[in-house]
Coordinates of C-alpha atoms in Angstrom, one line a residue:
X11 CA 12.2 -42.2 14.3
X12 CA 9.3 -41.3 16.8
X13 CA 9.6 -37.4 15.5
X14 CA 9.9 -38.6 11.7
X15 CA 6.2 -40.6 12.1
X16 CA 4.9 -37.6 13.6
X17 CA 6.1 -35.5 11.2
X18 CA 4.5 -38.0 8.3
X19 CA 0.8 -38.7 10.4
X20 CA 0.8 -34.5 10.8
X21 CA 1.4 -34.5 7.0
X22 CA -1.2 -36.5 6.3
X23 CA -3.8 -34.8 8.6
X24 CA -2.9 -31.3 7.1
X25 CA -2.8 -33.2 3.8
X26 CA -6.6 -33.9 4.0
X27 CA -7.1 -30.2 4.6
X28 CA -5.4 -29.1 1.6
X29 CA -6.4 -32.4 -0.5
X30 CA -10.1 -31.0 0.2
X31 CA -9.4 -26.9 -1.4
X32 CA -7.6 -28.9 -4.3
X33 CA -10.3 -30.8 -5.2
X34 CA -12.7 -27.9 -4.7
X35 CA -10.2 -26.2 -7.1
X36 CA -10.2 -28.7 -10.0
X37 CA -14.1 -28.7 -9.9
X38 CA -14.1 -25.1 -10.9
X39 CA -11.5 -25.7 -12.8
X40 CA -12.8 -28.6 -15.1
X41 CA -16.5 -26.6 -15.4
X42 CA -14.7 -23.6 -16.2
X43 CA -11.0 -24.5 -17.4
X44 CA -9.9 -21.4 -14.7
X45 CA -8.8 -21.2 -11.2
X46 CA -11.0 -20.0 -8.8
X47 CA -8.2 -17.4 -6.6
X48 CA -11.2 -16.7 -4.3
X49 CA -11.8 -20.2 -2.9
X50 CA -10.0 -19.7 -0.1
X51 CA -12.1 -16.3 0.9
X52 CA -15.4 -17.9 0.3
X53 CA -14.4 -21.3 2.6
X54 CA -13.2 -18.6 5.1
X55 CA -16.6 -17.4 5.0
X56 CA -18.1 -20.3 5.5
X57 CA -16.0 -20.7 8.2
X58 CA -17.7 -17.5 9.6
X59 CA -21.3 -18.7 9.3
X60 CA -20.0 -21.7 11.4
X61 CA -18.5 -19.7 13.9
X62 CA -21.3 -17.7 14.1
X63 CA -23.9 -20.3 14.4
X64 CA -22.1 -21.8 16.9
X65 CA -21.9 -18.9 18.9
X66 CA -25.6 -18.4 19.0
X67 CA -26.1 -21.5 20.7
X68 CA -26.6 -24.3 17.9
X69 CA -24.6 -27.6 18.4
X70 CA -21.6 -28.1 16.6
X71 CA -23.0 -30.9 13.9
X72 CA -25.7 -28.8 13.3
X73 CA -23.7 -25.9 12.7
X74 CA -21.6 -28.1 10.5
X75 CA -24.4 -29.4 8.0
X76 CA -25.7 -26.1 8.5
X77 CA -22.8 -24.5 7.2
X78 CA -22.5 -26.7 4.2
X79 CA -26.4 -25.9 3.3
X80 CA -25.5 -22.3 3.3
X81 CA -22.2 -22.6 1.6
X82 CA -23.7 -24.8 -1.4
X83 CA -26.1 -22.0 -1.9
X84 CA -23.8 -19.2 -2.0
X85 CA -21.9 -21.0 -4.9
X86 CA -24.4 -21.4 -6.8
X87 CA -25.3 -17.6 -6.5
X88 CA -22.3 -16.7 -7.0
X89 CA -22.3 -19.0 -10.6
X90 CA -25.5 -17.8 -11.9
X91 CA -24.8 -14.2 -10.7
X92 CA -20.9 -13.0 -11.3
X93 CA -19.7 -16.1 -13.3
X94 CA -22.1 -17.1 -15.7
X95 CA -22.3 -13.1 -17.6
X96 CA -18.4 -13.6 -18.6
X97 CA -18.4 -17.4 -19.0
X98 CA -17.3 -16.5 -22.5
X99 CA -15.2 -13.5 -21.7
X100 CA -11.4 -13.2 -22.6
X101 CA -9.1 -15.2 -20.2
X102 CA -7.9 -12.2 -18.5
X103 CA -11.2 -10.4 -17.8
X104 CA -12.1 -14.3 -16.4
X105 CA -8.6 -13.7 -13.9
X106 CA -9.9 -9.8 -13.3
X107 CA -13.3 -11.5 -12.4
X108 CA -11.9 -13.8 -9.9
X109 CA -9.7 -11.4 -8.1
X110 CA -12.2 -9.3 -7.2
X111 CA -14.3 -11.5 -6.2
X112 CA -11.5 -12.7 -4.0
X113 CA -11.0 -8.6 -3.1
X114 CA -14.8 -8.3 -1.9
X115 CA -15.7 -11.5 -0.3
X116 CA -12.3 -11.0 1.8
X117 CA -13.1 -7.7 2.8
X118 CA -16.7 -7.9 3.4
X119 CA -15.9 -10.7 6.0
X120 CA -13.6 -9.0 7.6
X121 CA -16.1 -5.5 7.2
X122 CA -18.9 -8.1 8.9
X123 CA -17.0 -10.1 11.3
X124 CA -14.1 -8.3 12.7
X125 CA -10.4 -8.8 11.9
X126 CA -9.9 -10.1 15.0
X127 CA -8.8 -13.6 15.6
X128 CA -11.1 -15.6 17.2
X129 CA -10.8 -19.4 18.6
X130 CA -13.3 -21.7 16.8
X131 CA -14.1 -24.9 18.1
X132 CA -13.0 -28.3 17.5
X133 CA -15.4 -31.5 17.9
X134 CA -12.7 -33.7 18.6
X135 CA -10.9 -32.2 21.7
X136 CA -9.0 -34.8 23.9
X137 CA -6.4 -34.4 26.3
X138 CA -4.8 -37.9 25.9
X139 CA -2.5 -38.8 22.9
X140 CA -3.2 -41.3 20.5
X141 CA -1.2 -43.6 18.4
X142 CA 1.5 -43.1 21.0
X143 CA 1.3 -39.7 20.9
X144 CA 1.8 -39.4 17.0
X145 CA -1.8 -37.6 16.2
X146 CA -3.9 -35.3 18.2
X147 CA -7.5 -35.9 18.4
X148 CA -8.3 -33.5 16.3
X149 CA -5.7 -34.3 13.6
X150 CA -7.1 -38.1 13.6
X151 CA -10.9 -36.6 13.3
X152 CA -10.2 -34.0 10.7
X153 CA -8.6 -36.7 8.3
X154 CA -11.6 -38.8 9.3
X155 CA -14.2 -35.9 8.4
X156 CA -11.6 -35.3 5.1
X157 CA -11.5 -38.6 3.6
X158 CA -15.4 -38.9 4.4
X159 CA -16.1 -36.0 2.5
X160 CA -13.9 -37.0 -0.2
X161 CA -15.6 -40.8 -0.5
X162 CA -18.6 -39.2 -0.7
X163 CA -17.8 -36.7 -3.4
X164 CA -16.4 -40.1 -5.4
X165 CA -19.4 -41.8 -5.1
X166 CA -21.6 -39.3 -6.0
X167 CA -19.5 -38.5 -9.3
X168 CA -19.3 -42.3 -9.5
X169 CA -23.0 -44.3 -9.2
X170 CA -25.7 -40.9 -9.5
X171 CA -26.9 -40.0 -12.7
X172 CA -26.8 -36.4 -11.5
X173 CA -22.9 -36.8 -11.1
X174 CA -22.6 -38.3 -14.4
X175 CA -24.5 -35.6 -15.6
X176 CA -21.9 -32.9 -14.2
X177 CA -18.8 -35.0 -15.3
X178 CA -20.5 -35.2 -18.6
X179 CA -21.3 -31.6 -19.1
X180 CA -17.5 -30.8 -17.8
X181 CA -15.7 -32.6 -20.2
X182 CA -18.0 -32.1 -23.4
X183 CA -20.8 -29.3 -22.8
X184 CA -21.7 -29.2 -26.2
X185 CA -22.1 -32.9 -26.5
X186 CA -24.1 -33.1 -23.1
X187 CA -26.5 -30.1 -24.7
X188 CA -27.4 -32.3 -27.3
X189 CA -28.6 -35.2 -25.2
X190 CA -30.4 -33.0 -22.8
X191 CA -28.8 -32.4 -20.0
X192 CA -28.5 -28.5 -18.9
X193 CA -24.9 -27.4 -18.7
X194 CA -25.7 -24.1 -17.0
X195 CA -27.2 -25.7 -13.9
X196 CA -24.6 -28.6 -13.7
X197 CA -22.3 -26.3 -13.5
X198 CA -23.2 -24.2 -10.7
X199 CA -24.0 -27.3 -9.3
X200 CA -20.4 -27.6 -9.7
X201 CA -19.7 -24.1 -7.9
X202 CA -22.2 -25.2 -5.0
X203 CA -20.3 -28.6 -4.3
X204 CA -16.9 -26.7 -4.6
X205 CA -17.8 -24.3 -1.9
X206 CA -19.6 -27.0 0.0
X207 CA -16.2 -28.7 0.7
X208 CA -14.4 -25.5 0.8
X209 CA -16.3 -25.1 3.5
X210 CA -16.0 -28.3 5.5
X211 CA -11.9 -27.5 4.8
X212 CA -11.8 -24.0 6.3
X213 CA -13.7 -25.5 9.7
X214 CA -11.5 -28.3 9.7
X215 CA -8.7 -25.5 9.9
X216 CA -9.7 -23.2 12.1
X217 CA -8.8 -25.0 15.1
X218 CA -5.5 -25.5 14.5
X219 CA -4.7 -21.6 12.9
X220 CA -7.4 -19.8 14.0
X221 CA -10.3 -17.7 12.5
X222 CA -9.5 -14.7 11.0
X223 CA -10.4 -13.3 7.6
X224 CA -6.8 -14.3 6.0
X225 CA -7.0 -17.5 7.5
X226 CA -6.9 -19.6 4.2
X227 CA -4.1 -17.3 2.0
X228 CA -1.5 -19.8 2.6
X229 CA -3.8 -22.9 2.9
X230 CA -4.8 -21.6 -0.6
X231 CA -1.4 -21.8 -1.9
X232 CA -0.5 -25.2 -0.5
X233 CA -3.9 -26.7 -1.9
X234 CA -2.9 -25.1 -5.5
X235 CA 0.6 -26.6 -5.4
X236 CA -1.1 -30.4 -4.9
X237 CA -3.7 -29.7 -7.4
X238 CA -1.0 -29.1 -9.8
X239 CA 1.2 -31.6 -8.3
X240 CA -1.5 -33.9 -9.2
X241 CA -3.3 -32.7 -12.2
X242 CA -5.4 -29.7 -12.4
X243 CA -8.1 -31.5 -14.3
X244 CA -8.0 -34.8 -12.7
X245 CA -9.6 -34.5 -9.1
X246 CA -8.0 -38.4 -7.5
X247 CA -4.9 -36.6 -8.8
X248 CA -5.5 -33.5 -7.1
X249 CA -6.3 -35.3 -3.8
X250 CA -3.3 -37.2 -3.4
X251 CA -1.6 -34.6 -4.5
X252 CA -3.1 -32.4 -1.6
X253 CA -2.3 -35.5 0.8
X254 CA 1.6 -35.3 -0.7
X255 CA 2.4 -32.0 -0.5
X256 CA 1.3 -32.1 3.2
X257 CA 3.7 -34.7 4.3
X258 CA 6.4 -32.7 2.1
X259 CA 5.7 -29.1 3.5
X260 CA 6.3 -31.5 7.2
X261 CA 9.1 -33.1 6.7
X262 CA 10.9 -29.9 5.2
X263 CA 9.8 -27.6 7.8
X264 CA 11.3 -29.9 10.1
X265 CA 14.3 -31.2 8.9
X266 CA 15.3 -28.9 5.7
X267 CA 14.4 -25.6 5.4
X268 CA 12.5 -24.7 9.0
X269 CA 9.0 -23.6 9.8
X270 CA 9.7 -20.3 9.3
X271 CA 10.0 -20.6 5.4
X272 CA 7.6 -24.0 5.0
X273 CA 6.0 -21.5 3.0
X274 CA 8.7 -22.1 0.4
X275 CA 8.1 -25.9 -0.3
X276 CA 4.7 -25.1 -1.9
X277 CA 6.1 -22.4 -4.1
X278 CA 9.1 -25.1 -4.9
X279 CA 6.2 -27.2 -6.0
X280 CA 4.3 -24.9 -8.0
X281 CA 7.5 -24.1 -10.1
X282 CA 9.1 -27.3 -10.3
X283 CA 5.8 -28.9 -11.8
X284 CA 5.1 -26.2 -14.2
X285 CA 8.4 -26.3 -15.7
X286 CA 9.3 -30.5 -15.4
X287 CA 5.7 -31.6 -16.2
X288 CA 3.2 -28.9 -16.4
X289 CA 0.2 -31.3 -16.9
X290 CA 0.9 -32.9 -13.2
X291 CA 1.2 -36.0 -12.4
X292 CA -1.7 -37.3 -13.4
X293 CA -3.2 -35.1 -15.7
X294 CA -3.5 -35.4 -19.3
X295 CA -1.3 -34.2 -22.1
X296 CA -3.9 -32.2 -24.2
X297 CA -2.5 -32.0 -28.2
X298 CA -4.2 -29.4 -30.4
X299 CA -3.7 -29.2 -33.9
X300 CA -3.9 -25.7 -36.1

């Protein structure tokens, strides 16, 4: 029972981590109705920037906020710059658009910063075992940080007028145009807050699997399976999904199928949702008629 509520707390702390690219995920995806493949490559260069900063000599926390400046900013670049001249492309120049973006900003990290690994930091290093020895420090602060980030992110979308302003021009751009509120700019908001929490994922990560440029592949894959678990345009969805598929991908790895192929129980997910209920959990059923 004692290895059972580890296996459950270390679910939920990895949960948080993948519950955090989901969400990031569904942003882009409700702004854009596509999946942003390179999400994972751009948190991994945030996790860079962090890495770096750090190793120049700047606290930790400052490094952190830091790093969440710089990644907000680099979204919104990368909106205005590679996203916003094929908003109205075909879907598949849209997929050819996002793989290469995953292509470059994956390579030119590894071109700037070596391939490799390299230890990053963790705030919350302790020797002694909490909760019994059920959670690590570290696993117990990341959820912390996670769920922080993820209040935040509510409340924003929640009580600001900004927020309303982004929800509004998500669901309904044209409607939104036409009582003033500029869609373009909400929507790289959009990108900027997306790669903001990307970011505080990836260095919530790094501690635990270490920093190298292909860091988030599988981290990616996991937080794709929960958004869909949960709903690819409904964000609470997506983040319990992200929180479920943690404990899942736990529990089989250590009583089902092994760690070697935990890799497995995302892909199980993927496929079993698309073909049982492709709209997730809690997504919406969408009817068009012709």
């Amino acid at each position: 029972m004692d290895g059972l509520a580890h296996q459950i707390v270390a679910g939920i702390a990895t949960g948080g981590i993948y519950a955090s690219v989901a969400l990031a995920i569904v942003m882009i995806y409700q702004a854009t109705h596509h999946v942003n493949f390179a999400q994972g490559e751009m948190a991994t260069l945030s996790t860079f920037i962090a890495w770096s900063m750090i190793q120049a000599g700047m606290p930790y926390w400052v490094a952190f906020f830091g790093t969440i400046v710089v990644s907000f900013a680099i979204g919104v670049v990368v909106e205005r710059i590679l996203i916003r001249p094929v908003a109205n492309a075909p879907v598949l120049t849209m997929v050819g658009v996002f793989i290469g973006l995953l292509l470059i900003i994956g390579n030119a990290t590894g071109w700037i910063f070596g391939y490799t690994t390299k230890v990053f930091p963790s705030p919350f290093a302790s020797d002694r075992p909490l909760f019994g020895g059920l959670v690590s420090a570290h696993e117990l602060g990341s959820t912390l940080v996670t769920l922080a980030v993820l209040t935040l992110v509510w409340a924003f979308f929640r009580f600001t007028r900004l927020g309303l302003a982004m929800r509004a021009a998500a669901y309904n751009p044209r409607s939104a145009r036409l009582v003033g509120i500029r869609v373009g700019w909400m929507l790289a908001l959009g990108w900027g807050m997306a790669a903001a929490i990307g970011a505080v994922a990836g260095m919530m990560v790094a501690p635990v699997v270490f920093l190298d440029p292909t860091m988030m592949l599988g981290i990616l894959l996991y937080a794709f399976a929960g958004a869909l678990m949960g709903g690819i345009d409904n964000p609470a969805g997506a983040v319990l999904g992200g929180f479920s598929v943690g404990v899942l991908e736990n529990l089989a790895g250590a009583y089902v199928v092994g760690t070697e192929l935990k890799l497995t129980v995302a892909l199980a997910i993927i496929i079993g949702v698309l073909v049982v209920r492709p709209s997730g959990l809690f997504g919406r059923v969408v009817l068009s008629r012709v």
